[in-house]
XYZ file of C-alpha atoms in Angstrom:
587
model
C 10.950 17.556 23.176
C 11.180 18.008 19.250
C 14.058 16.745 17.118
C 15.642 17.926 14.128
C 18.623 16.401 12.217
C 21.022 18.292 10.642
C 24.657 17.559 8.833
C 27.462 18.804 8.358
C 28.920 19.320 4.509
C 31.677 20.635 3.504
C 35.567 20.444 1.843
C 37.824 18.565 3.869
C 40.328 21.096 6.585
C 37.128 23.426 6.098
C 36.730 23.347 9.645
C 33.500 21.391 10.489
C 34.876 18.924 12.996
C 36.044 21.869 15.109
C 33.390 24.126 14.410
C 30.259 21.713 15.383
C 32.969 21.167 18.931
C 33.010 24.952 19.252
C 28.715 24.583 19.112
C 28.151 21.712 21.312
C 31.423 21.366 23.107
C 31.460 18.089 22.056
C 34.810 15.976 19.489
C 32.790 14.291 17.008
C 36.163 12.545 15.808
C 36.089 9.626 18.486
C 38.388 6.843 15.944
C 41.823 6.960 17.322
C 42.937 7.531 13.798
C 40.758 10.287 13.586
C 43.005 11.585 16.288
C 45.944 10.999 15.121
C 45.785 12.257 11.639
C 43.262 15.070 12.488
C 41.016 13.851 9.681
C 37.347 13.014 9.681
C 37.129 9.093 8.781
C 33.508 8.273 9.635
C 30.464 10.040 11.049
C 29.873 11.581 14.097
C 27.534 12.780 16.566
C 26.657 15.810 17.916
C 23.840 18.072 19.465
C 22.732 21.168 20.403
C 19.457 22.382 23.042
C 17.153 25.111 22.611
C 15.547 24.834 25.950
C 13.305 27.876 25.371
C 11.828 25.641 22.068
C 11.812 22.484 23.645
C 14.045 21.394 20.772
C 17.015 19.637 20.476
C 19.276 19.715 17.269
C 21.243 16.872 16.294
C 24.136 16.821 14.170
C 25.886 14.495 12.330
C 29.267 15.368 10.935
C 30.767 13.717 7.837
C 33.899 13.344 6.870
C 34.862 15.670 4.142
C 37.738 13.651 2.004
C 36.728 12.512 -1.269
C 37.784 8.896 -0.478
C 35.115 9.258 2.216
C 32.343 10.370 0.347
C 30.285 7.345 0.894
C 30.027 7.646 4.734
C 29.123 11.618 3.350
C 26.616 10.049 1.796
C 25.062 7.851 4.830
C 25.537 10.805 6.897
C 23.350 13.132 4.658
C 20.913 10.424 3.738
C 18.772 10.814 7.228
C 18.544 14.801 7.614
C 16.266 17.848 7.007
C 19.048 20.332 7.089
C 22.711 21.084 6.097
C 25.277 22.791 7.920
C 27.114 23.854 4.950
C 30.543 24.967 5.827
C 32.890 27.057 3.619
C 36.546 28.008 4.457
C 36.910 31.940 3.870
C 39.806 31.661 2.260
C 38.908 28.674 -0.090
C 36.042 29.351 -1.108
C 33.532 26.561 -2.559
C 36.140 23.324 -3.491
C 35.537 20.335 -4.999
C 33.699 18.468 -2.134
C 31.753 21.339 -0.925
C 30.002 21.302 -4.042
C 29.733 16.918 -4.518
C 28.348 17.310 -0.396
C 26.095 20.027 -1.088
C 24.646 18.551 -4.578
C 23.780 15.023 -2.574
C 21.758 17.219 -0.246
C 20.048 18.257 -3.462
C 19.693 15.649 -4.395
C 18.082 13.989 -1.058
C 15.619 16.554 -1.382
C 17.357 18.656 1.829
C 16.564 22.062 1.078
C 17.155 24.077 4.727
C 20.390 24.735 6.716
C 22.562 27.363 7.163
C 26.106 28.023 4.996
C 28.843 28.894 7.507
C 32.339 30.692 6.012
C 34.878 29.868 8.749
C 38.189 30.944 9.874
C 37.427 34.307 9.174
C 40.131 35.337 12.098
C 42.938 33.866 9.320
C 41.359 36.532 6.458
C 41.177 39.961 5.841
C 37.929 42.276 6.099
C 37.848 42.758 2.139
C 39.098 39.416 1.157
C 36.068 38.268 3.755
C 33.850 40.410 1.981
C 34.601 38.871 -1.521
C 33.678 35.363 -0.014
C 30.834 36.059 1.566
C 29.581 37.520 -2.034
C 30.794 34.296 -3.869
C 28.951 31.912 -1.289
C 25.965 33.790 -1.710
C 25.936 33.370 -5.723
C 26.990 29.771 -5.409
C 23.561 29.163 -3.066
C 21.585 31.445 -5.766
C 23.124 29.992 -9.019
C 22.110 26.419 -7.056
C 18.608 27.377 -6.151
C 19.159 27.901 -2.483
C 18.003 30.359 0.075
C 19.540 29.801 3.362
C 21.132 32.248 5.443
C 25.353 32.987 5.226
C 26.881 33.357 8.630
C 30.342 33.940 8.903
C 31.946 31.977 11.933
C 35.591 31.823 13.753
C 35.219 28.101 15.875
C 38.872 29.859 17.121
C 37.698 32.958 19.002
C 34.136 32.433 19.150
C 33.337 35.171 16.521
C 29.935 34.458 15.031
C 28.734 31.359 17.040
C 25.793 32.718 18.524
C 24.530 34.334 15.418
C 25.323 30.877 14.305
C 23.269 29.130 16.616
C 20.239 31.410 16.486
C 20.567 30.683 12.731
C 20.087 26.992 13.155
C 17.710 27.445 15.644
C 15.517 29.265 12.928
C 16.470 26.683 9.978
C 15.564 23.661 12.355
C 11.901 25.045 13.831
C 11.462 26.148 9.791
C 12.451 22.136 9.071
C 10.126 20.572 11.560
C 7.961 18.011 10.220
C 5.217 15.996 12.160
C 6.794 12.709 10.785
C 5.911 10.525 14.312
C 2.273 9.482 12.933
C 4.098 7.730 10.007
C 5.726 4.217 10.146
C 8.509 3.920 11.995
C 11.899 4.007 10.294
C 15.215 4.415 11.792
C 18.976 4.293 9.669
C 21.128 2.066 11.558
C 24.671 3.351 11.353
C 26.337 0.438 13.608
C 25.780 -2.447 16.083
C 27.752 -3.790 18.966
C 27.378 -5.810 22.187
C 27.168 -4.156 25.880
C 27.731 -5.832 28.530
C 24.958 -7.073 30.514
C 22.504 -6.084 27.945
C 22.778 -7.355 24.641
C 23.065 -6.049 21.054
C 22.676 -2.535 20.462
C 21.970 -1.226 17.455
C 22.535 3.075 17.011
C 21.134 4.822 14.211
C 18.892 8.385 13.707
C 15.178 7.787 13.769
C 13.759 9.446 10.365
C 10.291 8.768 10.693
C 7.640 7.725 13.533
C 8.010 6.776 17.171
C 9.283 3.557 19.295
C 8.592 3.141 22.778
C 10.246 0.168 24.994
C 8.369 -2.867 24.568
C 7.541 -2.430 21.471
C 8.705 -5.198 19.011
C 10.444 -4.121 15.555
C 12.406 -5.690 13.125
C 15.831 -4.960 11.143
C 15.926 -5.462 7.543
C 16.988 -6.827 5.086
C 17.735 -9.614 8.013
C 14.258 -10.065 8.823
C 15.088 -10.759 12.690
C 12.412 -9.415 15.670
C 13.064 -8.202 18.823
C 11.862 -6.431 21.581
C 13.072 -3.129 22.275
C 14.187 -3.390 26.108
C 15.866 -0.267 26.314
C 16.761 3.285 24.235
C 19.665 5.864 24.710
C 19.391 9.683 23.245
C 23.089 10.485 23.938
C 23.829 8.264 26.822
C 20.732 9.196 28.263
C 18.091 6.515 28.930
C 14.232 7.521 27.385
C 11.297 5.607 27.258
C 10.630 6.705 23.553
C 12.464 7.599 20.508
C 10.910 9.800 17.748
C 11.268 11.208 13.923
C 14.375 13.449 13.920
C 15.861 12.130 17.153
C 19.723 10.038 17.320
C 18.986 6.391 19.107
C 20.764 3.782 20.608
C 17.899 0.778 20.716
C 18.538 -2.764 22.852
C 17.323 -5.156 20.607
C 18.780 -7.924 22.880
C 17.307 -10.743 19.888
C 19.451 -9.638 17.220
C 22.748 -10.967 16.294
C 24.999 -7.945 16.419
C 27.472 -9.359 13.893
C 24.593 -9.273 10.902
C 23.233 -6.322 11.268
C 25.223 -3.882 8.604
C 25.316 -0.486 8.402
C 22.044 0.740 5.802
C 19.963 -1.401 7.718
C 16.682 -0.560 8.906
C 14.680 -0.741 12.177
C 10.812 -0.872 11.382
C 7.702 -2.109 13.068
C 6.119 -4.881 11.370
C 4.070 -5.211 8.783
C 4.435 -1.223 7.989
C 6.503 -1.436 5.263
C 7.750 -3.268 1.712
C 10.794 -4.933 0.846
C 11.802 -4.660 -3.002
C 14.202 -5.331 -5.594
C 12.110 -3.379 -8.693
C 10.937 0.004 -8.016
C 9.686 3.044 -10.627
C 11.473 6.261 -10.063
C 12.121 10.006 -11.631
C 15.282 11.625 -11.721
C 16.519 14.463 -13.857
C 19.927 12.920 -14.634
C 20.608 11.292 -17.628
C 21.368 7.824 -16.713
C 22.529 4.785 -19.109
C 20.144 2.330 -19.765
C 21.612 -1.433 -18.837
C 24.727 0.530 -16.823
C 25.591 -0.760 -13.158
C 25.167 2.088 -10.989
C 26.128 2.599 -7.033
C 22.505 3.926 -5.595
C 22.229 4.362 -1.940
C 19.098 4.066 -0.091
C 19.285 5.812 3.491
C 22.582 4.324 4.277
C 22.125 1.308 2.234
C 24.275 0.995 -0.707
C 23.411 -1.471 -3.616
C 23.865 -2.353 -7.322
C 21.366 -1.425 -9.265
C 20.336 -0.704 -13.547
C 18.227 1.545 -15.103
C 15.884 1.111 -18.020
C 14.225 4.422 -18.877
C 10.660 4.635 -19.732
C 10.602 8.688 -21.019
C 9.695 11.695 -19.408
C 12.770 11.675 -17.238
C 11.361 7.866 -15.560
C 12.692 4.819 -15.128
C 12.462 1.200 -14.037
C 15.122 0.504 -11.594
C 16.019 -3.232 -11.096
C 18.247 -3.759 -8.107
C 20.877 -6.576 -6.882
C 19.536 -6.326 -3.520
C 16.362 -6.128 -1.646
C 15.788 -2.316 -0.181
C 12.981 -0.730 1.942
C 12.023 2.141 0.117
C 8.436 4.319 0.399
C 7.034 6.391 -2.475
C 8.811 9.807 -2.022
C 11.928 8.270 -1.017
C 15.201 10.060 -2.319
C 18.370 8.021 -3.223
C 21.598 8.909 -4.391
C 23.855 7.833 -7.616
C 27.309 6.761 -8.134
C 29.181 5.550 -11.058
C 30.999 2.718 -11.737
C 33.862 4.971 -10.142
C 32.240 6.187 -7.474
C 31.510 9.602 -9.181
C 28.475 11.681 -7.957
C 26.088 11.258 -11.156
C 22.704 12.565 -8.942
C 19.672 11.694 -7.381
C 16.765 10.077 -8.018
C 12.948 9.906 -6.153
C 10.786 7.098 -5.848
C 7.218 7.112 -7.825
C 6.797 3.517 -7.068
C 8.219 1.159 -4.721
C 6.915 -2.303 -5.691
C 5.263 -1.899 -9.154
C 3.310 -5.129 -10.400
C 3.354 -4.125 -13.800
C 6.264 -3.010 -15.878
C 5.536 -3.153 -19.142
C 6.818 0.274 -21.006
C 3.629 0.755 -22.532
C 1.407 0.546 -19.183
C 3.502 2.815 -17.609
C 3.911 5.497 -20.353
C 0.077 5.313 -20.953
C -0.758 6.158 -17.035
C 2.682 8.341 -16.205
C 0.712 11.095 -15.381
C -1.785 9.124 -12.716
C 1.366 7.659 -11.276
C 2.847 10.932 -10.673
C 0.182 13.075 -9.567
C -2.964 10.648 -8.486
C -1.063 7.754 -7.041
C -4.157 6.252 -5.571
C -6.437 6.152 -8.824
C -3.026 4.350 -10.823
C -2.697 1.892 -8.085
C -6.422 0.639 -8.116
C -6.012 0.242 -12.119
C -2.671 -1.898 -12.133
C -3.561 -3.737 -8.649
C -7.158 -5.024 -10.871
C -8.826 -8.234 -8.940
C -6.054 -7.976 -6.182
C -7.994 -4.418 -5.423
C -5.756 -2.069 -3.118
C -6.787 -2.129 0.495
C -5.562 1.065 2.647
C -3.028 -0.799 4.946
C -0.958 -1.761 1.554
C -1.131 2.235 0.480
C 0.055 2.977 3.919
C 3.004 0.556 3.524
C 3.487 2.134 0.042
C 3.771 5.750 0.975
C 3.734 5.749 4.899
C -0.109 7.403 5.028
C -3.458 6.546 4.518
C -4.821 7.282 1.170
C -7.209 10.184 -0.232
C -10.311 8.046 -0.050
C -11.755 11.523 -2.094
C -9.959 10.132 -4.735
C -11.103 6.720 -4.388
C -14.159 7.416 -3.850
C -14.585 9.002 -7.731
C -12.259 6.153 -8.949
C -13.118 2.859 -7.299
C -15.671 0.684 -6.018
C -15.103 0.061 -2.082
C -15.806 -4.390 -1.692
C -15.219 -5.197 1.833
C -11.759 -3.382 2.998
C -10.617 -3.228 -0.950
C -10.873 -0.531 -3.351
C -11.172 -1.751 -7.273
C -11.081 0.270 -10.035
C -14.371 1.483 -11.688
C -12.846 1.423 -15.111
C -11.374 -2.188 -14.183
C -14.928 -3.628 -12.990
C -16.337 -2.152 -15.893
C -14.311 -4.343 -18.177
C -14.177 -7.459 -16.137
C -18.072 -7.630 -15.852
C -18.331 -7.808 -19.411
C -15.595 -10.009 -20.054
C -16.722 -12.537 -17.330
C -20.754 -12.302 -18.402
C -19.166 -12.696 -22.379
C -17.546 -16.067 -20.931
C -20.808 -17.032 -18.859
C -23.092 -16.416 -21.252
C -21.210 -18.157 -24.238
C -20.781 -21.477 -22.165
C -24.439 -21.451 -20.622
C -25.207 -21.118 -24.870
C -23.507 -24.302 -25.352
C -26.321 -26.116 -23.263
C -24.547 -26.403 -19.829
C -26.215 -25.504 -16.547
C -23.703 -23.183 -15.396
C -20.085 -22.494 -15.110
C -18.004 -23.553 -11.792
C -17.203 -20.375 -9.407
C -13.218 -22.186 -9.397
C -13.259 -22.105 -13.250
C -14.110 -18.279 -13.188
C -11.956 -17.201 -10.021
C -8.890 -18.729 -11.394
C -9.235 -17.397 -15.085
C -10.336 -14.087 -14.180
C -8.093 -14.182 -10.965
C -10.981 -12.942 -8.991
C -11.733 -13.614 -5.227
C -14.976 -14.343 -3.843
C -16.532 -10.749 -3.234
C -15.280 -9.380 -6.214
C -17.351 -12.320 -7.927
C -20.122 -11.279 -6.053
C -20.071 -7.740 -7.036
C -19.654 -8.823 -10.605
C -22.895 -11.116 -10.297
C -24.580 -8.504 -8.580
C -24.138 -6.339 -11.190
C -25.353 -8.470 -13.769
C -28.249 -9.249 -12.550
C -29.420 -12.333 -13.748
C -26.282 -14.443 -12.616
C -26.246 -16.322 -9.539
C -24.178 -18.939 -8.023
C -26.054 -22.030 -7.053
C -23.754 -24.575 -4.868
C -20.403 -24.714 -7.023
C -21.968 -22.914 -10.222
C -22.561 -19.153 -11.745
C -25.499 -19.751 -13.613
C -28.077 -17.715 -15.631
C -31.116 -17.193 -14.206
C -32.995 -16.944 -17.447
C -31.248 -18.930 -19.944
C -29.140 -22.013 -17.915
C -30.251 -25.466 -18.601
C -31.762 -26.482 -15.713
C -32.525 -30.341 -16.999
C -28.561 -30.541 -17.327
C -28.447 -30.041 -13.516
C -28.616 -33.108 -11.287
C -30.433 -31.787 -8.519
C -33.198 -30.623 -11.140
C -33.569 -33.826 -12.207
C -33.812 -35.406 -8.529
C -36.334 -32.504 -7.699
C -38.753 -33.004 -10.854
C -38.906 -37.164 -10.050
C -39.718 -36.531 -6.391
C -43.073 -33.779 -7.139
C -44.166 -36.422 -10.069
C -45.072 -38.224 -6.997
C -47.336 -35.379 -6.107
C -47.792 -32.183 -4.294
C -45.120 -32.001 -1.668
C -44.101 -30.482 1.628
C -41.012 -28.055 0.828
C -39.116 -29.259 3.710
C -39.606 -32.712 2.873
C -37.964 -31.724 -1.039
C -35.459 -30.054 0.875
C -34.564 -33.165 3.608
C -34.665 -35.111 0.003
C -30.905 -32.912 -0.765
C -32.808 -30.624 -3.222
C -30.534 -27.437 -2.683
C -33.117 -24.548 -1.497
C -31.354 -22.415 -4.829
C -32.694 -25.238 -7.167
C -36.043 -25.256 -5.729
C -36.401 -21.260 -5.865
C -34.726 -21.111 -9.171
C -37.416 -23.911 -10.950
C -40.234 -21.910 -8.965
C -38.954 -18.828 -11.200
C -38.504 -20.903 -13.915
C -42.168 -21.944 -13.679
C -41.141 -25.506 -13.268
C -42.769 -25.840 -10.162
C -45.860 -23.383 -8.412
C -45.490 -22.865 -4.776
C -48.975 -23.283 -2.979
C -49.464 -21.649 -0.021
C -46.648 -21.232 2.451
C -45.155 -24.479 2.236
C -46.561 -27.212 -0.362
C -44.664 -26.828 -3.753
C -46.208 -29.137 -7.548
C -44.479 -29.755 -10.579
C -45.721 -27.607 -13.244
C -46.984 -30.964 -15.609
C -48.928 -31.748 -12.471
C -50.876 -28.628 -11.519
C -51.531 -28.772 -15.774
C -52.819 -32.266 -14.953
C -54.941 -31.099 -12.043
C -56.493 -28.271 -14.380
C -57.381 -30.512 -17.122
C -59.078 -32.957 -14.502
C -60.991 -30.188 -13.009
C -62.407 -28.726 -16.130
C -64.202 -32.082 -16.960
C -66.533 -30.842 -14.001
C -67.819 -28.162 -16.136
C -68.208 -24.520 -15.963
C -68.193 -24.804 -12.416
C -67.465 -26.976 -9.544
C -67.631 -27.655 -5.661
C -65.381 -28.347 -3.535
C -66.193 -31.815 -3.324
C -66.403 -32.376 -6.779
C -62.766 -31.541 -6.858
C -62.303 -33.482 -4.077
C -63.428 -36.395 -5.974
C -61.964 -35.905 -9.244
C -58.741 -35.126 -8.225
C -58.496 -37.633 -4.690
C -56.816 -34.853 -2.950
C -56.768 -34.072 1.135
C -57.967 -30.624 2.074
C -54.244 -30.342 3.284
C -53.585 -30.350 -0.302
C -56.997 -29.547 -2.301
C -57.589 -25.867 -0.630
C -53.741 -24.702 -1.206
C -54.438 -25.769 -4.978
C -57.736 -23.923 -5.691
C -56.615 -20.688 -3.930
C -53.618 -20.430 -6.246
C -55.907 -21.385 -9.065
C -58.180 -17.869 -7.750
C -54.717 -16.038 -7.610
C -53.634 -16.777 -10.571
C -56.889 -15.627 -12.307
C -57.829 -18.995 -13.643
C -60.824 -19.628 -10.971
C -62.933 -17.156 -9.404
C -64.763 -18.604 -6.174
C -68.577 -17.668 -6.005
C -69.949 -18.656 -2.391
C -69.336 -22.663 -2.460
C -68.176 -22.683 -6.325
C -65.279 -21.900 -8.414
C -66.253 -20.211 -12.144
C -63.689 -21.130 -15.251
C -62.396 -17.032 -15.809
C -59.652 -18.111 -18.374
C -59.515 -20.461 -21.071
C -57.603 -23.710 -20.549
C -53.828 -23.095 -21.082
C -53.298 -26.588 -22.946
């Protein structure tokens, strides 16, 4: 089955209390004060089946007094559609238009307007209200459909329902593949199972089993059971009224504004960048609400109709999120929409330089404020409730392990990290330590890689980042401890290596020409194999084998691997049992 949430809105004594009974045959007024006083205190809960869709509609009705209009508010905060309803012989009043410009402002922008109690009004008098309703929704930007509606006698109700029915299939979203959110609207104990906590499910899917948790408590639990209406389900999904037993929680904390999420999907925050067209005070305490949450919260405006938003408490809040705002007196001032739920950087100047990449290519601003932290896709997705446009990414960023990093970022950071390399290795120092770099530069180990990759000649040997080319290899212990062991003579390279030469040292002097590698496996000190050539060119313009031999009192282990590399490097040319001299001595 599909589900689509709608609301109620509308003047108080309009007639939506009776009217949504006269839909779904069910009181929505269950407070016995409600009762008594026959007015609409808090929300309530309705719902209406279109078998022949599969779809149910659920309603929520809110009270329509203005001393009421925060549980409005909460009501209107979870749905895709408005039930807008209009006493004939009123008109539009005061609350109908504060209800019906916080659904503007929550971005709700289907539903159906409803004039009621047309039994109480003439034909023309109808007429006349039925024309002012309609320029009221056109002055306000609104096209929904006008149906007028006695709850009384039954005139109208089933053009009203097939209405709704055609407002709520037009609404449908598929909102179950995102992270699960659901409004919690209250929380008691039931006997014999545990805290319950009811609330309308505005995004994703729970099944039972499944663990969640309610913030801003923080407190897990298992879901062991869930209730559509009385009516026990194994699942709960986007646009669907639940009752969850979350047996784990304390029923006492959990407030109304809470939410139920699964972990890890989501962000907590107390600073968030947003847009709104009103024209808030900058440093003014303003009532916000976020889903049913209500909180403090001050403004500081950045331009172009943005803001920083610094709240009193902690909110969940995704990027595309809607909120309403209150004054100090609990006036309607307007609404506002998230750009950014947990910004790193605030700085004015930041923000007003990349306003536009925030607004319209979220992905390409977060890689370029997130820098050496990099933005990996199961952050976005807690961000904004989807994966991100890896197109986007892709043109913008450079992908290192399951992190995205900014092109124009790397760009920068390589050359201020090779500026910093190369100016210490100047000063006559082997190399810089990896922990000196990471925690200036705040980089982590494969972005340090990519960065030495990229340069080229830089390497990290043991602890260090070192040049290649231009590090002072003499200031490096293991140098030192490598050059006294081959002025002993030619040795085995496993034998250097047993020795604690670090295989990077060894390659790196081999490079460096400060030692030759002969053959496979034997590896000489440059000084020596200059020794052995000087040596061997007191034998003449040629020589034998064994006149090497002798001159040099070297094993063939040794001798053969030495004269080959003298042939390969050009020096020596063997003819049948003799070497020729081919280049001039080098000293």
């Amino acid at each position: 089955m599909k589900f689509v949430l709608f609301a109620t809105a509308g003047h108080v004594d309009h007639g939506k209390t009776t009217l949504v009974k006269a839909l779904t045959g069910i009181d929505t007024d269950r407070l016995p004060e409600e009762k008594k006083r026959g007015l609409t205190i808090d929300l309530g809960f309705a719902y209406l089946d279109f078998p022949q869709d599969d779809l149910r509609l659920e309603l929520i009705d809110v009270p329509g007094h203005e001393r009421f209009i925060k549980n409005a508010i909460a009501g209107l905060s979870s749905v895709s559609g408005v039930l807008l309803v209009v006493d004939a012989g009123e008109g539009v009043m005061p609350q109908t238009l504060e209800h019906f410009m916080v659904a503007k402002a929550l971005g709700v922008r289907h539903g159906v307007a409803v004039l009621t109690k047309i039994d109480r009004i003439e034909e023309e008098l109808l007429e006349l209200a039925e024309e002012e309703l309609k320029e009221f929704l056109k002055r306000e930007g609104v096209d929904i459909p006008v149906v007028k509606v006695s709850a009384l006698t039954g005139e109208g109700i089933d053009a009203l329902k097939n209405a709704l029915r055609e407002e709520a299939l037009a609404s449908l979203e598929s909102k179950e593949t995102i992270p699960l959110r659901i409004l919690v609207d209250s929380a008691f104990l039931v006997k014999g199972y545990g805290t319950v906590l009811r609330g309308s499910c505005v995004e994703g899917k729970v099944k039972e089993g499944e663990r969640v948790v309610v913030e801003p408590l923080g407190m897990s639990s298992k879901v062991r059971k869930i209730q559509n209406h009385g009516r026990f389900v194994k699942e709960a999904q986007a646009g669907e009224r639940v009752a969850l037993n979350l047996p784990d929680i304390e029923h006492d904390k959990v407030e109304r504004g809470s939410w139920v999420l699964k972990p890890d999907s989501y962000v907590k925050t107390r600073k968030l960048v947003v847009s709104s067209g009103t024209s808030l005070k900058s440093g003014r305490v303003y009532t916000l609400f976020f889903g049913m949450k209500e909180v403090k919260g001050r403004f500081s405006s950045v331009g172009n109709e943005t803001y920083v938003l610094r709240l009193e408490d902690e909110v969940v809040a995704r990027r595309g999120d809607r909120f309403v705002i209150l004054d100090s007196s609990g006036k309607l001032e307007g609404g506002a929409e998230v750009l950014h739920p947990l910004p790193r950087i605030l700085k004015k100047g930041f923000l007003r330089e990349n306003l536009k990449l925030l607004i319209n290519g979220y992905e390409e601003y977060l890689v370029l404020e997130l820098g050496p932290e990099g933005l990996s896709g199961e952050f976005f997705r807690r961000l904004t409730g989807r994966a991100p446009n890896t197109g986007i990414l892709d043109k913008v960023s450079v992908k290192l392990g399951e992190r995205f990093y900014s092109k124009e970022f790397l760009g920068n950071l390589k050359s201020k990290v090779d500026s910093f390399i190369r100016a210490k290795i100047k000063g006559g120092v082997f190399g810089v330590q990896k922990a000196e770099l990471i925690e200036r530069f705040g980089l982590n180990d494969v972005l340090l890689e990519y960065l030495l990759a990229q340069a080229g000649v830089l390497r990290v040997i043991g602890e260090y980042v070192i040049d290649e080319r231009a590090s002072d290899l003499k200031e490096n212990p293991d140098f030192l401890k490598l050059m006294e062991l081959l002025g002993e003579g030619i040795k085995e390279e496993r034998e250097l290596l047993n020795s604690g030469v670090p295989k990077e040292i060894l390659s790196l002097s081999i490079k460096r020409r400060y030692a030759h590698r002969l053959g496979e496996f034997l590896i000489v000190s440059d000084d020596l194999l200059k020794n052995y050539e000087r040596k061997l060119r007191t034998l003449g313009d040629r020589f034998s084998v064994q006149e090497a031999k002798e001159v040099l009192g070297l094993t063939r282990k040794y001798l053969i691997p030495l004269l080959e590399y003298f042939d390969n490097l050009g020096i020596t040319r063997r003819v049948g049992n003799e070497r020729l001299w081919v280049l001039p001595a080098r000293l």
